[in-house]
Amino acid sequence: MLQSVWKSWIEEEARRECVLCGNGLHSLLVQMQNKGSDEVETLKTKFLSVWHNVKYSWALKSKTSFSRNSPVFLLGKCYHFKAEDDGGVTETCFEASDEDFVMGNAEAFRRDFASRVWLTYRVELPSLPSSTLTSDCGWGCMLRAGQMMLAQALILHFLGRDWTWSEAMTLQPLDTETWTTTAAKRLVASLEASLQGSPRPSDDGSPPMHQAQAPGCAEEADAHLKEMYHRTLVSWFGDSPSAQLGLHSLVRMGLTMGKQAGDWYGPAVVAHILKKAIEEAMDPGLAGITAYVSQDCTVYSADLIDSHRAPRAGQTSAERSDAPPSPHSDQPTSASTLSDSRAVIILIPVRLGGEKTNPDYFNFAKSILSLEYCIGIIGGKPKQACYFVGFQDDSLIYMDPHYCQSFVDVSTSDFPLQSYHCPSPKKMPFSKMDPSCTIGFYSRSAQDYERISQELSKVLQPSAREKYPAFTIVQGHGRDYDLSAGVTPEKREWPFIRDPRRTVTTAGDFVLL
């Protein structure tokens, strides 16, 4: 009975969305009938993977409209699309396949956006920890959004905000027909291999530090060095068990917090997972950076400054001095490269309203995304996460992880980078944003944090419309405020971490009082 249901369903999907692969799917169903009942669950997972791949391989070719009369902000940088002599036209459609147009600095915006690291759904992965799943399609979008925000922090740390990828303008638009047909064929082949017992791709070795060739001059040396950092940074997010900040690592961290592969991850949960992942990363290149997560929407300055200064557990000053220095030569050596300091990624889970986002917070979100040390906001629509990187007028600009791509082996020295960069931005009205989100900042040193805290304090000043700040910054340590007084383990909710030995579930990331 179950097999006949699966057969009719998959044949209908084959006729509607990937007719060219119908014969291959029919062949798989014949093989399925010869399998024992003990493999039904495994095959169900495979067919679910087919469905997700077809669903998320559709790259909608809708154009994103940008006004030429309003500035566009992207992670602290401001761009104007209107040229000085541009007259009556007030709106333009942005698409990577359009011919390069010179209107203000629109091309600079395209280059900047396409240089951000894009992490999306992937298929054909090694099995995820404590699971038989080989894809995060349909459930891993918040983890991917968190990875993108973390990648932006590492770009600031190693390359600086002015860095752009040399090949950013060569990215091709996402082609719906080509991607869908190819994806369907690829998964038919994957299903056949699994039914025949073929091994899945795996990567047991750590991603290498991708070496640049010997440069011929100082300018080439700088370009090669930056490309080396770029490739190594992307490799840390590879989809293999050994990748320092990859999906497998994040899922493994989530297990200690009561989350399984296939579960929905909220933005506050992901903030704590990112913190744990960066703290436990063993790569020497990540020794000079750590993460801090605010407590109950409050940043305790003394705790954060301690994070800047304190070495990791069991780590000596000599070990921390092995962290690679910032490669951009036009800036002074940062405090994070010194033996007595490290950079801090500041993650602040907040809630911008009740069931819906309060529109009074939009000016606050604009102010945050206008800061160069802001690394973005992870949130999205209800149950559909995305990574917010900028805004124009009353719309947020975001990067969408809901796109299914195939596994890339980042252990090779020349793995392709194109699938880790997005050619087209998307926009969403602020009113559609889910109120639960996590805001991120990058602080290079304790001195840098002093400046950041002063600027943020001005942004957080209550106004006539915003009676309550999204978060607060206070002096002292969290322990000075005795946060745990009167709070029993049974009453602890996010953003407090639960005891992993408890199996009590919660309805969301926050409890509204």
PDB file of N, CA and C in Angstrom, residues 134-223:
ATOM      1  N   THR A 134      20.645  13.264   4.617  1.00  0.00           N
ATOM      2  CA  THR A 134      21.785  13.661   3.788  1.00  0.00           C
ATOM      3  C   THR A 134      21.523  15.000   3.104  1.00  0.00           C
ATOM      4  N   SER A 135      20.577  15.762   3.617  1.00  0.00           N
ATOM      5  CA  SER A 135      20.266  17.085   3.090  1.00  0.00           C
ATOM      6  C   SER A 135      19.595  17.898   4.186  1.00  0.00           C
ATOM      7  N   ASP A 136      19.730  19.220   4.106  1.00  0.00           N
ATOM      8  CA  ASP A 136      19.039  20.097   5.054  1.00  0.00           C
ATOM      9  C   ASP A 136      17.861  20.813   4.399  1.00  0.00           C
ATOM     10  N   CYS A 137      17.457  20.369   3.209  1.00  0.00           N
ATOM     11  CA  CYS A 137      16.336  20.991   2.508  1.00  0.00           C
ATOM     12  C   CYS A 137      15.080  20.949   3.365  1.00  0.00           C
ATOM     13  N   GLY A 138      14.425  22.090   3.508  1.00  0.00           N
ATOM     14  CA  GLY A 138      13.165  22.154   4.219  1.00  0.00           C
ATOM     15  C   GLY A 138      13.258  22.441   5.699  1.00  0.00           C
ATOM     16  N   TRP A 139      14.464  22.385   6.311  1.00  0.00           N
ATOM     17  CA  TRP A 139      14.555  22.613   7.752  1.00  0.00           C
ATOM     18  C   TRP A 139      15.810  23.362   8.197  1.00  0.00           C
ATOM     19  N   GLY A 140      16.837  23.433   7.366  1.00  0.00           N
ATOM     20  CA  GLY A 140      18.110  24.004   7.813  1.00  0.00           C
ATOM     21  C   GLY A 140      18.325  25.459   7.467  1.00  0.00           C
ATOM     22  N   CYS A 141      17.259  26.187   7.098  1.00  0.00           N
ATOM     23  CA  CYS A 141      17.458  27.563   6.613  1.00  0.00           C
ATOM     24  C   CYS A 141      18.013  28.500   7.680  1.00  0.00           C
ATOM     25  N   MET A 142      17.602  28.345   8.943  1.00  0.00           N
ATOM     26  CA  MET A 142      18.128  29.238   9.980  1.00  0.00           C
ATOM     27  C   MET A 142      19.598  28.953  10.271  1.00  0.00           C
ATOM     28  N   LEU A 143      19.987  27.694  10.199  1.00  0.00           N
ATOM     29  CA  LEU A 143      21.403  27.367  10.354  1.00  0.00           C
ATOM     30  C   LEU A 143      22.213  27.975   9.218  1.00  0.00           C
ATOM     31  N   ARG A 144      21.690  27.931   8.000  1.00  0.00           N
ATOM     32  CA  ARG A 144      22.385  28.522   6.857  1.00  0.00           C
ATOM     33  C   ARG A 144      22.474  30.041   7.004  1.00  0.00           C
ATOM     34  N   ALA A 145      21.388  30.663   7.475  1.00  0.00           N
ATOM     35  CA  ALA A 145      21.417  32.103   7.701  1.00  0.00           C
ATOM     36  C   ALA A 145      22.469  32.454   8.752  1.00  0.00           C
ATOM     37  N   GLY A 146      22.540  31.648   9.808  1.00  0.00           N
ATOM     38  CA  GLY A 146      23.557  31.871  10.829  1.00  0.00           C
ATOM     39  C   GLY A 146      24.972  31.719  10.282  1.00  0.00           C
ATOM     40  N   GLN A 147      25.165  30.736   9.406  1.00  0.00           N
ATOM     41  CA  GLN A 147      26.468  30.570   8.770  1.00  0.00           C
ATOM     42  C   GLN A 147      26.842  31.804   7.950  1.00  0.00           C
ATOM     43  N   MET A 148      25.873  32.363   7.230  1.00  0.00           N
ATOM     44  CA  MET A 148      26.169  33.550   6.413  1.00  0.00           C
ATOM     45  C   MET A 148      26.579  34.727   7.284  1.00  0.00           C
ATOM     46  N   MET A 149      25.899  34.905   8.405  1.00  0.00           N
ATOM     47  CA  MET A 149      26.262  36.000   9.302  1.00  0.00           C
ATOM     48  C   MET A 149      27.644  35.773   9.898  1.00  0.00           C
ATOM     49  N   LEU A 150      27.948  34.539  10.273  1.00  0.00           N
ATOM     50  CA  LEU A 150      29.262  34.212  10.805  1.00  0.00           C
ATOM     51  C   LEU A 150      30.344  34.419   9.745  1.00  0.00           C
ATOM     52  N   ALA A 151      30.045  34.062   8.499  1.00  0.00           N
ATOM     53  CA  ALA A 151      31.006  34.259   7.413  1.00  0.00           C
ATOM     54  C   ALA A 151      31.306  35.742   7.211  1.00  0.00           C
ATOM     55  N   GLN A 152      30.293  36.594   7.337  1.00  0.00           N
ATOM     56  CA  GLN A 152      30.525  38.032   7.202  1.00  0.00           C
ATOM     57  C   GLN A 152      31.432  38.552   8.309  1.00  0.00           C
ATOM     58  N   ALA A 153      31.267  38.024   9.519  1.00  0.00           N
ATOM     59  CA  ALA A 153      32.157  38.413  10.613  1.00  0.00           C
ATOM     60  C   ALA A 153      33.597  38.020  10.304  1.00  0.00           C
ATOM     61  N   LEU A 154      33.794  36.837   9.727  1.00  0.00           N
ATOM     62  CA  LEU A 154      35.150  36.389   9.398  1.00  0.00           C
ATOM     63  C   LEU A 154      35.733  37.186   8.236  1.00  0.00           C
ATOM     64  N   ILE A 155      34.875  37.639   7.316  1.00  0.00           N
ATOM     65  CA  ILE A 155      35.363  38.511   6.243  1.00  0.00           C
ATOM     66  C   ILE A 155      35.877  39.817   6.835  1.00  0.00           C
ATOM     67  N   LEU A 156      35.139  40.405   7.776  1.00  0.00           N
ATOM     68  CA  LEU A 156      35.608  41.620   8.435  1.00  0.00           C
ATOM     69  C   LEU A 156      36.914  41.360   9.179  1.00  0.00           C
ATOM     70  N   HIS A 157      37.019  40.203   9.786  1.00  0.00           N
ATOM     71  CA  HIS A 157      38.189  39.870  10.602  1.00  0.00           C
ATOM     72  C   HIS A 157      39.451  39.701   9.760  1.00  0.00           C
ATOM     73  N   PHE A 158      39.334  38.999   8.638  1.00  0.00           N
ATOM     74  CA  PHE A 158      40.511  38.667   7.843  1.00  0.00           C
ATOM     75  C   PHE A 158      40.711  39.561   6.624  1.00  0.00           C
ATOM     76  N   LEU A 159      39.628  40.063   6.041  1.00  0.00           N
ATOM     77  CA  LEU A 159      39.736  40.774   4.768  1.00  0.00           C
ATOM     78  C   LEU A 159      39.322  42.236   4.837  1.00  0.00           C
ATOM     79  N   GLY A 160      38.514  42.601   5.803  1.00  0.00           N
ATOM     80  CA  GLY A 160      38.058  43.980   5.922  1.00  0.00           C
ATOM     81  C   GLY A 160      36.778  44.231   5.140  1.00  0.00           C
ATOM     82  N   ARG A 161      36.072  45.285   5.508  1.00  0.00           N
ATOM     83  CA  ARG A 161      34.783  45.571   4.883  1.00  0.00           C
ATOM     84  C   ARG A 161      34.916  45.994   3.424  1.00  0.00           C
ATOM     85  N   ASP A 162      36.040  46.551   3.017  1.00  0.00           N
ATOM     86  CA  ASP A 162      36.190  47.031   1.645  1.00  0.00           C
ATOM     87  C   ASP A 162      36.524  45.917   0.649  1.00  0.00           C
ATOM     88  N   TRP A 163      36.777  44.711   1.142  1.00  0.00           N
ATOM     89  CA  TRP A 163      37.143  43.616   0.234  1.00  0.00           C
ATOM     90  C   TRP A 163      35.962  43.209  -0.632  1.00  0.00           C
ATOM     91  N   THR A 164      36.235  42.945  -1.892  1.00  0.00           N
ATOM     92  CA  THR A 164      35.253  42.336  -2.798  1.00  0.00           C
ATOM     93  C   THR A 164      35.942  41.231  -3.587  1.00  0.00           C
ATOM     94  N   TRP A 165      35.170  40.256  -3.975  1.00  0.00           N
ATOM     95  CA  TRP A 165      35.684  39.105  -4.720  1.00  0.00           C
ATOM     96  C   TRP A 165      35.965  39.522  -6.152  1.00  0.00           C
ATOM     97  N   SER A 166      37.119  39.147  -6.667  1.00  0.00           N
ATOM     98  CA  SER A 166      37.528  39.561  -8.013  1.00  0.00           C
ATOM     99  C   SER A 166      36.612  39.008  -9.100  1.00  0.00           C
ATOM    100  N   GLU A 167      35.938  37.888  -8.830  1.00  0.00           N
ATOM    101  CA  GLU A 167      35.071  37.275  -9.833  1.00  0.00           C
ATOM    102  C   GLU A 167      33.583  37.544  -9.583  1.00  0.00           C
ATOM    103  N   ALA A 168      33.283  38.495  -8.693  1.00  0.00           N
ATOM    104  CA  ALA A 168      31.895  38.734  -8.323  1.00  0.00           C
ATOM    105  C   ALA A 168      31.030  39.117  -9.511  1.00  0.00           C
ATOM    106  N   MET A 169      31.581  39.890 -10.454  1.00  0.00           N
ATOM    107  CA  MET A 169      30.783  40.378 -11.573  1.00  0.00           C
ATOM    108  C   MET A 169      30.647  39.353 -12.696  1.00  0.00           C
ATOM    109  N   THR A 170      31.286  38.200 -12.545  1.00  0.00           N
ATOM    110  CA  THR A 170      31.196  37.160 -13.575  1.00  0.00           C
ATOM    111  C   THR A 170      30.132  36.116 -13.257  1.00  0.00           C
ATOM    112  N   LEU A 171      29.470  36.224 -12.086  1.00  0.00           N
ATOM    113  CA  LEU A 171      28.457  35.240 -11.709  1.00  0.00           C
ATOM    114  C   LEU A 171      27.298  35.264 -12.691  1.00  0.00           C
ATOM    115  N   GLN A 172      26.823  34.085 -13.044  1.00  0.00           N
ATOM    116  CA  GLN A 172      25.716  33.962 -13.971  1.00  0.00           C
ATOM    117  C   GLN A 172      24.395  33.899 -13.209  1.00  0.00           C
ATOM    118  N   PRO A 173      23.306  34.379 -13.808  1.00  0.00           N
ATOM    119  CA  PRO A 173      22.003  34.299 -13.142  1.00  0.00           C
ATOM    120  C   PRO A 173      21.573  32.859 -12.966  1.00  0.00           C
ATOM    121  N   LEU A 174      20.688  32.635 -11.995  1.00  0.00           N
ATOM    122  CA  LEU A 174      20.185  31.304 -11.717  1.00  0.00           C
ATOM    123  C   LEU A 174      19.149  30.945 -12.761  1.00  0.00           C
ATOM    124  N   ASP A 175      19.398  29.892 -13.523  1.00  0.00           N
ATOM    125  CA  ASP A 175      18.530  29.499 -14.628  1.00  0.00           C
ATOM    126  C   ASP A 175      17.558  28.427 -14.156  1.00  0.00           C
ATOM    127  N   THR A 176      16.261  28.727 -14.179  1.00  0.00           N
ATOM    128  CA  THR A 176      15.244  27.824 -13.642  1.00  0.00           C
ATOM    129  C   THR A 176      15.252  26.471 -14.329  1.00  0.00           C
ATOM    130  N   GLU A 177      15.113  26.461 -15.647  1.00  0.00           N
ATOM    131  CA  GLU A 177      14.953  25.197 -16.370  1.00  0.00           C
ATOM    132  C   GLU A 177      16.199  24.335 -16.240  1.00  0.00           C
ATOM    133  N   THR A 178      17.368  24.974 -16.436  1.00  0.00           N
ATOM    134  CA  THR A 178      18.608  24.207 -16.370  1.00  0.00           C
ATOM    135  C   THR A 178      18.810  23.599 -14.990  1.00  0.00           C
ATOM    136  N   TRP A 179      18.600  24.407 -13.933  1.00  0.00           N
ATOM    137  CA  TRP A 179      18.833  23.911 -12.583  1.00  0.00           C
ATOM    138  C   TRP A 179      17.840  22.825 -12.196  1.00  0.00           C
ATOM    139  N   THR A 180      16.576  22.985 -12.555  1.00  0.00           N
ATOM    140  CA  THR A 180      15.573  21.988 -12.156  1.00  0.00           C
ATOM    141  C   THR A 180      15.809  20.660 -12.842  1.00  0.00           C
ATOM    142  N   THR A 181      16.040  20.701 -14.150  1.00  0.00           N
ATOM    143  CA  THR A 181      16.266  19.465 -14.896  1.00  0.00           C
ATOM    144  C   THR A 181      17.529  18.760 -14.418  1.00  0.00           C
ATOM    145  N   THR A 182      18.590  19.535 -14.250  1.00  0.00           N
ATOM    146  CA  THR A 182      19.852  18.952 -13.795  1.00  0.00           C
ATOM    147  C   THR A 182      19.714  18.365 -12.399  1.00  0.00           C
ATOM    148  N   ALA A 183      19.020  19.088 -11.520  1.00  0.00           N
ATOM    149  CA  ALA A 183      18.844  18.609 -10.149  1.00  0.00           C
ATOM    150  C   ALA A 183      18.064  17.308 -10.112  1.00  0.00           C
ATOM    151  N   ALA A 184      16.992  17.231 -10.906  1.00  0.00           N
ATOM    152  CA  ALA A 184      16.195  16.012 -10.930  1.00  0.00           C
ATOM    153  C   ALA A 184      17.017  14.830 -11.428  1.00  0.00           C
ATOM    154  N   LYS A 185      17.774  15.042 -12.505  1.00  0.00           N
ATOM    155  CA  LYS A 185      18.614  13.967 -13.027  1.00  0.00           C
ATOM    156  C   LYS A 185      19.654  13.536 -11.998  1.00  0.00           C
ATOM    157  N   ARG A 186      20.223  14.533 -11.304  1.00  0.00           N
ATOM    158  CA  ARG A 186      21.267  14.223 -10.336  1.00  0.00           C
ATOM    159  C   ARG A 186      20.719  13.374  -9.198  1.00  0.00           C
ATOM    160  N   LEU A 187      19.505  13.690  -8.743  1.00  0.00           N
ATOM    161  CA  LEU A 187      18.943  12.937  -7.639  1.00  0.00           C
ATOM    162  C   LEU A 187      18.459  11.556  -8.042  1.00  0.00           C
ATOM    163  N   VAL A 188      18.037  11.407  -9.291  1.00  0.00           N
ATOM    164  CA  VAL A 188      17.717  10.060  -9.779  1.00  0.00           C
ATOM    165  C   VAL A 188      18.967   9.191  -9.712  1.00  0.00           C
ATOM    166  N   ALA A 189      20.081   9.759 -10.160  1.00  0.00           N
ATOM    167  CA  ALA A 189      21.342   9.021 -10.092  1.00  0.00           C
ATOM    168  C   ALA A 189      21.723   8.716  -8.654  1.00  0.00           C
ATOM    169  N   SER A 190      21.466   9.679  -7.745  1.00  0.00           N
ATOM    170  CA  SER A 190      21.781   9.477  -6.335  1.00  0.00           C
ATOM    171  C   SER A 190      20.938   8.359  -5.745  1.00  0.00           C
ATOM    172  N   LEU A 191      19.641   8.333  -6.102  1.00  0.00           N
ATOM    173  CA  LEU A 191      18.764   7.280  -5.606  1.00  0.00           C
ATOM    174  C   LEU A 191      19.200   5.915  -6.113  1.00  0.00           C
ATOM    175  N   GLU A 192      19.556   5.846  -7.390  1.00  0.00           N
ATOM    176  CA  GLU A 192      20.022   4.578  -7.952  1.00  0.00           C
ATOM    177  C   GLU A 192      21.259   4.090  -7.215  1.00  0.00           C
ATOM    178  N   ALA A 193      22.176   5.013  -6.942  1.00  0.00           N
ATOM    179  CA  ALA A 193      23.406   4.629  -6.245  1.00  0.00           C
ATOM    180  C   ALA A 193      23.102   4.119  -4.847  1.00  0.00           C
ATOM    181  N   SER A 194      22.147   4.791  -4.149  1.00  0.00           N
ATOM    182  CA  SER A 194      21.829   4.365  -2.791  1.00  0.00           C
ATOM    183  C   SER A 194      21.140   3.003  -2.778  1.00  0.00           C
ATOM    184  N   LEU A 195      20.284   2.761  -3.759  1.00  0.00           N
ATOM    185  CA  LEU A 195      19.599   1.466  -3.827  1.00  0.00           C
ATOM    186  C   LEU A 195      20.573   0.334  -4.136  1.00  0.00           C
ATOM    187  N   GLN A 196      21.637   0.678  -4.854  1.00  0.00           N
ATOM    188  CA  GLN A 196      22.632  -0.327  -5.205  1.00  0.00           C
ATOM    189  C   GLN A 196      23.742  -0.437  -4.173  1.00  0.00           C
ATOM    190  N   GLY A 197      23.627   0.384  -3.104  1.00  0.00           N
ATOM    191  CA  GLY A 197      24.599   0.287  -2.022  1.00  0.00           C
ATOM    192  C   GLY A 197      25.885   1.025  -2.278  1.00  0.00           C
ATOM    193  N   SER A 198      25.894   1.977  -3.216  1.00  0.00           N
ATOM    194  CA  SER A 198      27.105   2.736  -3.480  1.00  0.00           C
ATOM    195  C   SER A 198      27.381   3.682  -2.331  1.00  0.00           C
ATOM    196  N   PRO A 199      28.649   3.940  -1.992  1.00  0.00           N
ATOM    197  CA  PRO A 199      28.974   4.835  -0.879  1.00  0.00           C
ATOM    198  C   PRO A 199      28.642   6.279  -1.212  1.00  0.00           C
ATOM    199  N   ARG A 200      28.330   7.064  -0.161  1.00  0.00           N
ATOM    200  CA  ARG A 200      28.052   8.482  -0.313  1.00  0.00           C
ATOM    201  C   ARG A 200      29.353   9.255  -0.233  1.00  0.00           C
ATOM    202  N   PRO A 201      29.383  10.468  -0.762  1.00  0.00           N
ATOM    203  CA  PRO A 201      30.592  11.265  -0.662  1.00  0.00           C
ATOM    204  C   PRO A 201      30.923  11.563   0.781  1.00  0.00           C
ATOM    205  N   SER A 202      32.165  11.558   1.094  1.00  0.00           N
ATOM    206  CA  SER A 202      32.589  11.864   2.451  1.00  0.00           C
ATOM    207  C   SER A 202      33.895  12.623   2.406  1.00  0.00           C
ATOM    208  N   ASP A 203      34.215  13.205   3.551  1.00  0.00           N
ATOM    209  CA  ASP A 203      35.438  13.991   3.637  1.00  0.00           C
ATOM    210  C   ASP A 203      35.980  13.844   5.041  1.00  0.00           C
ATOM    211  N   ASP A 204      36.941  12.957   5.196  1.00  0.00           N
ATOM    212  CA  ASP A 204      37.477  12.702   6.521  1.00  0.00           C
ATOM    213  C   ASP A 204      38.657  13.594   6.856  1.00  0.00           C
ATOM    214  N   GLY A 205      39.196  14.273   5.876  1.00  0.00           N
ATOM    215  CA  GLY A 205      40.349  15.128   6.135  1.00  0.00           C
ATOM    216  C   GLY A 205      39.935  16.556   6.362  1.00  0.00           C
ATOM    217  N   SER A 206      40.736  17.270   7.126  1.00  0.00           N
ATOM    218  CA  SER A 206      40.451  18.675   7.378  1.00  0.00           C
ATOM    219  C   SER A 206      40.725  19.476   6.122  1.00  0.00           C
ATOM    220  N   PRO A 207      39.915  20.518   5.883  1.00  0.00           N
ATOM    221  CA  PRO A 207      40.162  21.359   4.707  1.00  0.00           C
ATOM    222  C   PRO A 207      41.512  22.028   4.808  1.00  0.00           C
ATOM    223  N   PRO A 208      42.295  21.988   3.745  1.00  0.00           N
ATOM    224  CA  PRO A 208      43.633  22.559   3.812  1.00  0.00           C
ATOM    225  C   PRO A 208      43.596  24.074   3.744  1.00  0.00           C
ATOM    226  N   MET A 209      44.680  24.672   4.162  1.00  0.00           N
ATOM    227  CA  MET A 209      44.852  26.107   3.967  1.00  0.00           C
ATOM    228  C   MET A 209      45.263  26.276   2.524  1.00  0.00           C
ATOM    229  N   HIS A 210      44.362  26.811   1.708  1.00  0.00           N
ATOM    230  CA  HIS A 210      44.589  26.853   0.274  1.00  0.00           C
ATOM    231  C   HIS A 210      45.694  27.846  -0.046  1.00  0.00           C
ATOM    232  N   GLN A 211      46.752  27.327  -0.637  1.00  0.00           N
ATOM    233  CA  GLN A 211      47.948  28.139  -0.849  1.00  0.00           C
ATOM    234  C   GLN A 211      47.886  28.896  -2.162  1.00  0.00           C
ATOM    235  N   ALA A 212      48.366  30.121  -2.134  1.00  0.00           N
ATOM    236  CA  ALA A 212      48.450  30.920  -3.350  1.00  0.00           C
ATOM    237  C   ALA A 212      49.788  30.667  -4.027  1.00  0.00           C
ATOM    238  N   GLN A 213      49.822  30.825  -5.350  1.00  0.00           N
ATOM    239  CA  GLN A 213      51.066  30.645  -6.079  1.00  0.00           C
ATOM    240  C   GLN A 213      51.984  31.822  -5.832  1.00  0.00           C
ATOM    241  N   ALA A 214      53.230  31.625  -6.123  1.00  0.00           N
ATOM    242  CA  ALA A 214      54.212  32.670  -5.876  1.00  0.00           C
ATOM    243  C   ALA A 214      53.876  33.907  -6.695  1.00  0.00           C
ATOM    244  N   PRO A 215      53.662  35.028  -6.055  1.00  0.00           N
ATOM    245  CA  PRO A 215      53.290  36.242  -6.777  1.00  0.00           C
ATOM    246  C   PRO A 215      54.492  36.899  -7.419  1.00  0.00           C
ATOM    247  N   GLY A 216      54.199  37.774  -8.364  1.00  0.00           N
ATOM    248  CA  GLY A 216      55.273  38.458  -9.068  1.00  0.00           C
ATOM    249  C   GLY A 216      55.534  39.854  -8.556  1.00  0.00           C
ATOM    250  N   CYS A 217      54.580  40.434  -7.817  1.00  0.00           N
ATOM    251  CA  CYS A 217      54.773  41.774  -7.291  1.00  0.00           C
ATOM    252  C   CYS A 217      53.950  41.913  -6.028  1.00  0.00           C
ATOM    253  N   ALA A 218      54.115  43.066  -5.346  1.00  0.00           N
ATOM    254  CA  ALA A 218      53.418  43.269  -4.081  1.00  0.00           C
ATOM    255  C   ALA A 218      51.907  43.269  -4.264  1.00  0.00           C
ATOM    256  N   GLU A 219      51.439  43.877  -5.345  1.00  0.00           N
ATOM    257  CA  GLU A 219      49.995  43.919  -5.592  1.00  0.00           C
ATOM    258  C   GLU A 219      49.435  42.526  -5.842  1.00  0.00           C
ATOM    259  N   GLU A 220      50.155  41.723  -6.621  1.00  0.00           N
ATOM    260  CA  GLU A 220      49.717  40.351  -6.854  1.00  0.00           C
ATOM    261  C   GLU A 220      49.778  39.537  -5.568  1.00  0.00           C
ATOM    262  N   ALA A 221      50.797  39.811  -4.761  1.00  0.00           N
ATOM    263  CA  ALA A 221      50.928  39.089  -3.498  1.00  0.00           C
ATOM    264  C   ALA A 221      49.723  39.354  -2.600  1.00  0.00           C
ATOM    265  N   ASP A 222      49.292  40.611  -2.542  1.00  0.00           N
ATOM    266  CA  ASP A 222      48.127  40.947  -1.725  1.00  0.00           C
ATOM    267  C   ASP A 222      46.873  40.276  -2.265  1.00  0.00           C
ATOM    268  N   ALA A 223      46.709  40.268  -3.596  1.00  0.00           N
ATOM    269  CA  ALA A 223      45.542  39.646  -4.211  1.00  0.00           C
ATOM    270  C   ALA A 223      45.522  38.143  -3.947  1.00  0.00           C
TER     271      ALA A 223
END
